[in-house]
């Protein structure tokens, strides 16, 4: 369900990924990136503690092994920029990449049962990363678990080297 008028003050209405951080992904990866942004904007819970409220814009970048999370008001006025270490995500990103490759191959050649088994592993990694992201953003940005899952997909997307 899209964010309504009462929830818009605690939501993202725009997300961009830093062009210099992005590698060109495969068609499957590009599709997943577009879907992740669409899903994130359709339904999210996002608020900056100590700020009067949104809606918000977010720009994500990778700079020197850190995630740069630049947050602005919907009119473009700066609010805050957070730099998060990517160390807690390195293993998950590598494992997620391997399992996504297996998943994309499986959807073309395997049975629904085999695809579901791979997808369960993918979702487990996604959930693990979302939990870490919620912890890392504590006292910086308030996000719910589903928003953190979608944000992890974008963190993963920033790692694609094409």
Short mmCIF file of N, CA and C in Angstrom, two decimals:
data_model
loop_
_atom_site.label_atom_id
_atom_site.label_comp_id
_atom_site.label_asym_id
_atom_site.label_seq_id
_atom_site.Cartn_x
_atom_site.Cartn_y
_atom_site.Cartn_z
N UNK A 1 0.84 -1.18 0.00
CA UNK A 1 0.00 0.00 0.00
C UNK A 1 0.89 1.24 0.00
N UNK A 2 0.66 2.21 -0.87
CA UNK A 2 1.47 3.41 -0.92
C UNK A 2 1.32 4.23 0.35
N UNK A 3 2.35 5.02 0.61
CA UNK A 3 2.30 5.89 1.77
C UNK A 3 1.19 6.91 1.57
N UNK A 4 0.32 7.03 2.54
CA UNK A 4 -0.77 7.99 2.47
C UNK A 4 -0.37 9.32 3.08
N UNK A 5 -1.28 10.29 3.07
CA UNK A 5 -0.96 11.61 3.59
C UNK A 5 -0.47 11.59 5.03
N UNK A 6 -1.06 10.74 5.89
CA UNK A 6 -0.65 10.74 7.28
C UNK A 6 0.71 10.09 7.48
N UNK A 7 1.09 9.17 6.61
CA UNK A 7 2.37 8.50 6.78
C UNK A 7 3.48 9.11 5.94
N UNK A 8 3.13 10.05 5.04
CA UNK A 8 4.15 10.62 4.16
C UNK A 8 5.24 11.34 4.95
N UNK A 9 4.90 11.88 6.11
CA UNK A 9 5.90 12.58 6.91
C UNK A 9 6.99 11.63 7.41
N UNK A 10 6.72 10.35 7.39
CA UNK A 10 7.70 9.36 7.81
C UNK A 10 7.99 8.40 6.67
N UNK A 11 8.35 8.98 5.52
CA UNK A 11 8.62 8.11 4.38
C UNK A 11 9.63 8.73 3.42
N UNK A 12 10.21 7.85 2.63
CA UNK A 12 11.04 8.26 1.51
C UNK A 12 10.15 8.45 0.30
N UNK A 13 10.36 9.55 -0.42
CA UNK A 13 9.62 9.78 -1.65
C UNK A 13 10.55 9.81 -2.86
N UNK A 14 11.84 9.67 -2.61
CA UNK A 14 12.81 9.62 -3.69
C UNK A 14 14.09 8.96 -3.23
N UNK A 15 14.65 8.11 -4.08
CA UNK A 15 15.93 7.44 -3.78
C UNK A 15 16.77 7.45 -5.04
N UNK A 16 18.02 7.87 -4.89
CA UNK A 16 18.97 7.79 -6.01
C UNK A 16 20.20 7.04 -5.56
N UNK A 17 20.83 6.42 -6.53
CA UNK A 17 22.10 5.73 -6.30
C UNK A 17 23.19 6.50 -7.03
N UNK A 18 24.30 6.67 -6.37
CA UNK A 18 25.41 7.44 -6.92
C UNK A 18 25.93 6.80 -8.21
N UNK A 19 25.90 7.55 -9.29
CA UNK A 19 26.33 7.03 -10.59
C UNK A 19 27.79 6.59 -10.60
N UNK A 20 28.65 7.27 -9.84
CA UNK A 20 30.07 6.87 -9.83
C UNK A 20 30.29 5.60 -9.01
N UNK A 21 29.34 5.26 -8.15
CA UNK A 21 29.44 4.04 -7.36
C UNK A 21 28.88 2.83 -8.10
N UNK A 22 28.01 3.09 -9.07
CA UNK A 22 27.31 2.00 -9.76
C UNK A 22 28.16 1.36 -10.84
N UNK A 23 28.11 0.06 -10.88
CA UNK A 23 28.63 -0.68 -12.03
C UNK A 23 27.43 -1.09 -12.87
N UNK A 24 27.67 -1.35 -14.10
CA UNK A 24 26.58 -1.80 -14.97
C UNK A 24 26.30 -3.25 -14.63
N UNK A 25 25.07 -3.55 -14.25
CA UNK A 25 24.71 -4.91 -13.88
C UNK A 25 24.15 -5.68 -15.05
N UNK A 26 23.92 -6.96 -14.82
CA UNK A 26 23.26 -7.80 -15.80
C UNK A 26 21.81 -7.34 -15.92
N UNK A 27 21.09 -7.79 -16.96
CA UNK A 27 19.67 -7.42 -17.05
C UNK A 27 18.87 -7.83 -15.80
N UNK A 28 19.18 -9.00 -15.24
CA UNK A 28 18.50 -9.43 -14.01
C UNK A 28 18.80 -8.47 -12.86
N UNK A 29 20.05 -8.05 -12.74
CA UNK A 29 20.43 -7.13 -11.68
C UNK A 29 19.80 -5.75 -11.87
N UNK A 30 19.81 -5.27 -13.09
CA UNK A 30 19.20 -3.97 -13.37
C UNK A 30 17.70 -4.00 -13.05
N UNK A 31 17.06 -5.11 -13.39
CA UNK A 31 15.64 -5.28 -13.08
C UNK A 31 15.42 -5.29 -11.57
N UNK A 32 16.26 -6.03 -10.84
CA UNK A 32 16.12 -6.09 -9.38
C UNK A 32 16.34 -4.71 -8.76
N UNK A 33 17.29 -3.94 -9.28
CA UNK A 33 17.55 -2.59 -8.77
C UNK A 33 16.31 -1.70 -8.97
N UNK A 34 15.74 -1.74 -10.16
CA UNK A 34 14.56 -0.92 -10.45
C UNK A 34 13.37 -1.33 -9.58
N UNK A 35 13.17 -2.62 -9.42
CA UNK A 35 12.08 -3.12 -8.59
C UNK A 35 12.30 -2.73 -7.13
N UNK A 36 13.54 -2.81 -6.65
CA UNK A 36 13.83 -2.45 -5.25
C UNK A 36 13.51 -0.98 -4.99
N UNK A 37 13.88 -0.11 -5.91
CA UNK A 37 13.57 1.32 -5.74
C UNK A 37 12.07 1.53 -5.79
N UNK A 38 11.40 0.92 -6.76
CA UNK A 38 9.95 1.05 -6.86
C UNK A 38 9.27 0.57 -5.58
N UNK A 39 9.62 -0.64 -5.13
CA UNK A 39 9.02 -1.21 -3.92
C UNK A 39 9.30 -0.34 -2.69
N UNK A 40 10.51 0.16 -2.59
CA UNK A 40 10.88 1.01 -1.46
C UNK A 40 10.03 2.28 -1.44
N UNK A 41 9.85 2.90 -2.58
CA UNK A 41 9.08 4.14 -2.64
C UNK A 41 7.58 3.90 -2.44
N UNK A 42 7.11 2.72 -2.84
CA UNK A 42 5.69 2.40 -2.67
C UNK A 42 5.32 2.21 -1.20
N UNK A 43 6.23 1.62 -0.45
CA UNK A 43 5.91 1.29 0.95
C UNK A 43 7.20 1.33 1.76
N UNK A 44 7.27 2.30 2.67
CA UNK A 44 8.44 2.38 3.54
C UNK A 44 8.10 3.15 4.80
N UNK A 45 8.90 2.93 5.79
CA UNK A 45 8.84 3.68 7.04
C UNK A 45 10.23 4.24 7.24
N UNK A 46 10.34 5.55 7.22
CA UNK A 46 11.65 6.21 7.24
C UNK A 46 11.50 7.54 7.96
N UNK A 47 12.28 7.75 9.00
CA UNK A 47 12.22 9.01 9.74
C UNK A 47 13.61 9.32 10.29
N UNK A 48 13.89 10.59 10.42
CA UNK A 48 15.16 11.06 10.99
C UNK A 48 14.86 11.56 12.40
N UNK A 49 15.40 10.88 13.42
CA UNK A 49 15.16 11.32 14.80
C UNK A 49 15.61 12.77 15.00
N UNK A 50 14.80 13.51 15.72
CA UNK A 50 15.14 14.90 16.01
C UNK A 50 14.82 15.87 14.88
N UNK A 51 14.24 15.36 13.80
CA UNK A 51 13.87 16.20 12.68
C UNK A 51 12.35 16.31 12.65
N UNK A 52 11.84 17.44 12.18
CA UNK A 52 10.41 17.69 12.19
C UNK A 52 9.60 16.74 11.33
N UNK A 53 10.21 16.04 10.46
CA UNK A 53 9.49 15.08 9.63
C UNK A 53 9.78 15.27 8.17
N UNK A 54 9.35 14.30 7.40
CA UNK A 54 9.58 14.28 5.97
C UNK A 54 8.43 14.89 5.23
N UNK A 55 8.27 14.45 4.03
CA UNK A 55 8.92 13.30 3.39
C UNK A 55 10.39 13.59 3.09
N UNK A 56 11.12 12.49 2.80
CA UNK A 56 12.56 12.54 2.64
C UNK A 56 13.01 12.05 1.27
N UNK A 57 14.21 12.49 0.90
CA UNK A 57 14.95 11.98 -0.24
C UNK A 57 16.21 11.34 0.30
N UNK A 58 16.66 10.25 -0.32
CA UNK A 58 17.92 9.61 0.09
C UNK A 58 18.78 9.38 -1.14
N UNK A 59 20.06 9.62 -0.97
CA UNK A 59 21.05 9.36 -2.01
C UNK A 59 22.08 8.42 -1.39
N UNK A 60 22.29 7.26 -2.02
CA UNK A 60 23.22 6.26 -1.51
C UNK A 60 24.45 6.19 -2.39
N UNK A 61 25.62 6.09 -1.74
CA UNK A 61 26.88 6.00 -2.48
C UNK A 61 27.84 5.11 -1.70
N UNK A 62 28.83 4.59 -2.40
CA UNK A 62 29.95 3.90 -1.76
C UNK A 62 31.17 4.78 -1.89
N UNK A 63 31.77 5.10 -0.76
CA UNK A 63 32.97 5.93 -0.74
C UNK A 63 33.94 5.32 0.26
N UNK A 64 35.11 4.90 -0.25
CA UNK A 64 36.16 4.34 0.61
C UNK A 64 35.63 3.28 1.56
N UNK A 65 34.95 2.29 1.02
CA UNK A 65 34.43 1.15 1.78
C UNK A 65 33.40 1.54 2.83
N UNK A 66 32.73 2.64 2.59
CA UNK A 66 31.66 3.08 3.48
C UNK A 66 30.42 3.37 2.65
N UNK A 67 29.29 3.14 3.28
CA UNK A 67 28.03 3.53 2.68
C UNK A 67 27.75 4.96 3.10
N UNK A 68 27.58 5.83 2.14
CA UNK A 68 27.23 7.22 2.41
C UNK A 68 25.74 7.36 2.18
N UNK A 69 25.05 7.77 3.21
CA UNK A 69 23.61 7.86 3.23
C UNK A 69 23.26 9.33 3.40
N UNK A 70 23.01 10.01 2.29
CA UNK A 70 22.73 11.45 2.30
C UNK A 70 21.21 11.64 2.30
N UNK A 71 20.72 12.30 3.34
CA UNK A 71 19.28 12.46 3.52
C UNK A 71 18.91 13.93 3.40
N UNK A 72 17.87 14.18 2.61
CA UNK A 72 17.40 15.55 2.39
C UNK A 72 15.89 15.60 2.56
N UNK A 73 15.39 16.82 2.74
CA UNK A 73 13.95 17.03 2.71
C UNK A 73 13.49 16.86 1.27
N UNK A 74 12.22 16.67 1.07
CA UNK A 74 11.68 16.46 -0.27
C UNK A 74 11.98 17.63 -1.20
N UNK A 75 12.17 18.83 -0.65
CA UNK A 75 12.49 20.00 -1.48
C UNK A 75 13.98 20.11 -1.77
N UNK A 76 14.77 19.13 -1.29
CA UNK A 76 16.21 19.11 -1.57
C UNK A 76 17.07 19.73 -0.48
N UNK A 77 16.46 20.31 0.53
CA UNK A 77 17.24 20.91 1.63
C UNK A 77 17.95 19.81 2.42
N UNK A 78 19.26 19.96 2.65
CA UNK A 78 20.02 18.93 3.37
C UNK A 78 19.54 18.76 4.81
N UNK A 79 19.55 17.51 5.25
CA UNK A 79 19.24 17.21 6.66
C UNK A 79 20.47 16.64 7.34
N UNK A 80 20.97 15.52 6.83
CA UNK A 80 22.12 14.87 7.47
C UNK A 80 22.74 13.88 6.48
N UNK A 81 24.02 13.63 6.65
CA UNK A 81 24.71 12.58 5.89
C UNK A 81 25.35 11.64 6.90
N UNK A 82 25.07 10.36 6.73
CA UNK A 82 25.65 9.32 7.59
C UNK A 82 26.63 8.49 6.78
N UNK A 83 27.72 8.11 7.41
CA UNK A 83 28.71 7.21 6.81
C UNK A 83 28.71 5.93 7.65
N UNK A 84 28.38 4.82 7.01
CA UNK A 84 28.32 3.54 7.71
C UNK A 84 29.38 2.60 7.16
N UNK A 85 30.09 1.95 8.06
CA UNK A 85 31.05 0.93 7.65
C UNK A 85 30.31 -0.22 6.98
N UNK A 86 30.88 -0.73 5.91
CA UNK A 86 30.29 -1.87 5.22
C UNK A 86 30.83 -3.20 5.72
N UNK A 87 31.77 -3.16 6.66
CA UNK A 87 32.37 -4.39 7.18
C UNK A 87 31.33 -5.43 7.60
N UNK A 88 30.28 -5.05 8.35
CA UNK A 88 29.31 -6.07 8.76
C UNK A 88 28.54 -6.70 7.60
N UNK A 89 28.59 -6.08 6.43
CA UNK A 89 27.82 -6.57 5.29
C UNK A 89 28.66 -7.35 4.27
N UNK A 90 29.97 -7.33 4.39
CA UNK A 90 30.83 -7.91 3.34
C UNK A 90 30.52 -9.37 3.06
N UNK A 91 30.46 -10.18 4.10
CA UNK A 91 30.19 -11.61 3.89
C UNK A 91 28.80 -11.81 3.31
N UNK A 92 27.83 -11.07 3.83
CA UNK A 92 26.46 -11.23 3.35
C UNK A 92 26.36 -10.83 1.88
N UNK A 93 27.00 -9.74 1.49
CA UNK A 93 26.96 -9.30 0.09
C UNK A 93 27.56 -10.37 -0.81
N UNK A 94 28.69 -10.95 -0.41
CA UNK A 94 29.32 -12.01 -1.22
C UNK A 94 28.41 -13.23 -1.32
N UNK A 95 27.87 -13.67 -0.19
CA UNK A 95 26.98 -14.83 -0.20
C UNK A 95 25.70 -14.53 -0.99
N UNK A 96 25.19 -13.32 -0.84
CA UNK A 96 23.97 -12.94 -1.55
C UNK A 96 24.20 -12.94 -3.06
N UNK A 97 25.36 -12.47 -3.47
CA UNK A 97 25.69 -12.47 -4.90
C UNK A 97 25.70 -13.89 -5.45
N UNK A 98 26.34 -14.81 -4.73
CA UNK A 98 26.39 -16.20 -5.18
C UNK A 98 25.00 -16.83 -5.26
N UNK A 99 24.21 -16.60 -4.24
CA UNK A 99 22.89 -17.22 -4.24
C UNK A 99 21.98 -16.59 -5.29
N UNK A 100 22.13 -15.29 -5.54
CA UNK A 100 21.32 -14.65 -6.60
C UNK A 100 21.70 -15.20 -7.97
N UNK A 101 22.99 -15.43 -8.21
CA UNK A 101 23.41 -16.03 -9.48
C UNK A 101 22.75 -17.40 -9.65
N UNK A 102 22.74 -18.19 -8.57
CA UNK A 102 22.10 -19.50 -8.62
C UNK A 102 20.61 -19.37 -8.86
N UNK A 103 20.00 -18.40 -8.21
CA UNK A 103 18.56 -18.17 -8.36
C UNK A 103 18.20 -17.79 -9.80
N UNK A 104 18.95 -16.84 -10.37
CA UNK A 104 18.66 -16.41 -11.75
C UNK A 104 18.83 -17.57 -12.74
N UNK A 105 19.83 -18.41 -12.51
CA UNK A 105 20.01 -19.57 -13.38
C UNK A 105 18.88 -20.57 -13.17
N UNK A 106 18.46 -20.76 -11.93
CA UNK A 106 17.44 -21.75 -11.61
C UNK A 106 16.07 -21.38 -12.21
N UNK A 107 15.74 -20.10 -12.21
CA UNK A 107 14.42 -19.74 -12.73
C UNK A 107 14.29 -20.02 -14.22
N UNK A 108 15.41 -20.23 -14.87
CA UNK A 108 15.38 -20.56 -16.30
C UNK A 108 15.38 -22.07 -16.56
N UNK A 109 15.85 -22.85 -15.58
CA UNK A 109 16.05 -24.26 -15.89
C UNK A 109 15.53 -25.25 -14.84
N UNK A 110 15.21 -24.81 -13.64
CA UNK A 110 14.91 -25.75 -12.56
C UNK A 110 13.42 -25.83 -12.27
N UNK A 111 13.07 -26.80 -11.46
CA UNK A 111 11.68 -27.00 -11.05
C UNK A 111 11.29 -25.93 -10.02
N UNK A 112 10.00 -25.69 -9.87
CA UNK A 112 9.56 -24.72 -8.84
C UNK A 112 10.06 -25.06 -7.43
N UNK A 113 10.15 -26.34 -7.10
CA UNK A 113 10.64 -26.74 -5.78
C UNK A 113 12.10 -26.35 -5.59
N UNK A 114 12.91 -26.55 -6.62
CA UNK A 114 14.33 -26.18 -6.54
C UNK A 114 14.50 -24.66 -6.45
N UNK A 115 13.69 -23.94 -7.20
CA UNK A 115 13.74 -22.48 -7.16
C UNK A 115 13.37 -21.99 -5.77
N UNK A 116 12.32 -22.56 -5.19
CA UNK A 116 11.88 -22.17 -3.85
C UNK A 116 12.96 -22.43 -2.80
N UNK A 117 13.66 -23.53 -2.91
CA UNK A 117 14.74 -23.84 -1.96
C UNK A 117 15.84 -22.77 -2.04
N UNK A 118 16.22 -22.39 -3.23
CA UNK A 118 17.25 -21.36 -3.39
C UNK A 118 16.72 -20.02 -2.88
N UNK A 119 15.47 -19.74 -3.17
CA UNK A 119 14.88 -18.47 -2.74
C UNK A 119 14.80 -18.38 -1.22
N UNK A 120 14.57 -19.47 -0.55
CA UNK A 120 14.55 -19.46 0.92
C UNK A 120 15.91 -19.04 1.47
N UNK A 121 16.98 -19.53 0.86
CA UNK A 121 18.32 -19.12 1.27
C UNK A 121 18.57 -17.65 1.00
N UNK A 122 18.10 -17.18 -0.15
CA UNK A 122 18.24 -15.77 -0.51
C UNK A 122 17.50 -14.88 0.48
N UNK A 123 16.27 -15.27 0.81
CA UNK A 123 15.48 -14.50 1.78
C UNK A 123 16.12 -14.51 3.16
N UNK A 124 16.73 -15.62 3.54
CA UNK A 124 17.41 -15.68 4.84
C UNK A 124 18.56 -14.69 4.93
N UNK A 125 19.36 -14.61 3.86
CA UNK A 125 20.46 -13.63 3.83
C UNK A 125 19.92 -12.20 3.84
N UNK A 126 18.85 -12.00 3.09
CA UNK A 126 18.21 -10.68 3.03
C UNK A 126 17.75 -10.26 4.43
N UNK A 127 17.13 -11.17 5.15
CA UNK A 127 16.66 -10.88 6.50
C UNK A 127 17.82 -10.59 7.45
N UNK A 128 18.89 -11.37 7.33
CA UNK A 128 20.07 -11.15 8.18
C UNK A 128 20.63 -9.75 7.94
N UNK A 129 20.76 -9.37 6.68
CA UNK A 129 21.30 -8.05 6.35
C UNK A 129 20.37 -6.94 6.85
N UNK A 130 19.07 -7.13 6.72
CA UNK A 130 18.11 -6.12 7.18
C UNK A 130 18.23 -5.92 8.69
N UNK A 131 18.38 -7.00 9.42
CA UNK A 131 18.55 -6.88 10.88
C UNK A 131 19.79 -6.08 11.24
N UNK A 132 20.88 -6.34 10.54
CA UNK A 132 22.11 -5.59 10.79
C UNK A 132 21.92 -4.12 10.42
N UNK A 133 21.25 -3.87 9.32
CA UNK A 133 21.04 -2.49 8.89
C UNK A 133 20.18 -1.72 9.89
N UNK A 134 19.14 -2.34 10.41
CA UNK A 134 18.32 -1.68 11.43
C UNK A 134 19.19 -1.31 12.63
N UNK A 135 20.04 -2.24 13.07
CA UNK A 135 20.95 -1.98 14.20
C UNK A 135 21.92 -0.84 13.89
N UNK A 136 22.52 -0.87 12.69
CA UNK A 136 23.52 0.14 12.31
C UNK A 136 22.91 1.54 12.16
N UNK A 137 21.63 1.60 11.80
CA UNK A 137 20.97 2.88 11.62
C UNK A 137 20.32 3.40 12.90
N UNK A 138 20.32 2.58 13.96
CA UNK A 138 19.69 2.99 15.22
C UNK A 138 20.22 4.36 15.66
N UNK A 139 19.30 5.20 16.09
CA UNK A 139 19.59 6.57 16.54
C UNK A 139 20.04 7.50 15.42
N UNK A 140 20.07 6.99 14.19
CA UNK A 140 20.42 7.82 13.03
C UNK A 140 19.21 8.00 12.13
N UNK A 141 18.61 6.85 11.79
CA UNK A 141 17.43 6.82 10.93
C UNK A 141 16.53 5.71 11.45
N UNK A 142 15.25 6.00 11.54
CA UNK A 142 14.28 4.98 11.95
C UNK A 142 13.70 4.33 10.70
N UNK A 143 13.91 3.03 10.58
CA UNK A 143 13.34 2.26 9.47
C UNK A 143 12.72 1.00 10.03
N UNK A 144 11.69 0.50 9.36
CA UNK A 144 11.13 -0.78 9.75
C UNK A 144 11.90 -1.89 9.02
N UNK A 145 11.59 -3.12 9.37
CA UNK A 145 12.34 -4.26 8.83
C UNK A 145 12.20 -4.37 7.32
N UNK A 146 10.98 -4.18 6.80
CA UNK A 146 10.78 -4.29 5.35
C UNK A 146 11.53 -3.19 4.59
N UNK A 147 11.55 -2.00 5.15
CA UNK A 147 12.32 -0.91 4.53
C UNK A 147 13.80 -1.26 4.53
N UNK A 148 14.29 -1.82 5.62
CA UNK A 148 15.70 -2.22 5.70
C UNK A 148 16.02 -3.30 4.67
N UNK A 149 15.10 -4.22 4.44
CA UNK A 149 15.31 -5.27 3.42
C UNK A 149 15.49 -4.63 2.04
N UNK A 150 14.63 -3.68 1.74
CA UNK A 150 14.70 -3.02 0.43
C UNK A 150 15.97 -2.17 0.32
N UNK A 151 16.35 -1.54 1.40
CA UNK A 151 17.60 -0.76 1.39
C UNK A 151 18.81 -1.67 1.19
N UNK A 152 18.77 -2.88 1.78
CA UNK A 152 19.88 -3.81 1.56
C UNK A 152 20.00 -4.18 0.08
N UNK A 153 18.89 -4.36 -0.59
CA UNK A 153 18.95 -4.65 -2.02
C UNK A 153 19.70 -3.54 -2.75
N UNK A 154 19.50 -2.31 -2.35
CA UNK A 154 20.19 -1.19 -2.99
C UNK A 154 21.67 -1.14 -2.60
N UNK A 155 21.98 -1.51 -1.37
CA UNK A 155 23.39 -1.63 -0.98
C UNK A 155 24.07 -2.69 -1.84
N UNK A 156 23.39 -3.81 -2.00
CA UNK A 156 23.89 -4.88 -2.86
C UNK A 156 24.07 -4.36 -4.30
N UNK A 157 23.09 -3.60 -4.78
CA UNK A 157 23.16 -3.06 -6.14
C UNK A 157 24.37 -2.15 -6.34
N UNK A 158 24.77 -1.45 -5.31
CA UNK A 158 25.95 -0.58 -5.42
C UNK A 158 27.24 -1.39 -5.58
N UNK A 159 27.21 -2.66 -5.22
CA UNK A 159 28.39 -3.52 -5.34
C UNK A 159 28.53 -4.18 -6.70
N UNK A 160 27.49 -4.12 -7.54
CA UNK A 160 27.56 -4.79 -8.85
C UNK A 160 28.62 -4.12 -9.69
N UNK A 161 29.47 -4.92 -10.23
CA UNK A 161 30.54 -4.39 -11.09
C UNK A 161 30.31 -4.69 -12.56
N UNK A 162 29.25 -5.42 -12.87
CA UNK A 162 28.88 -5.67 -14.26
C UNK A 162 29.78 -6.66 -14.95
#
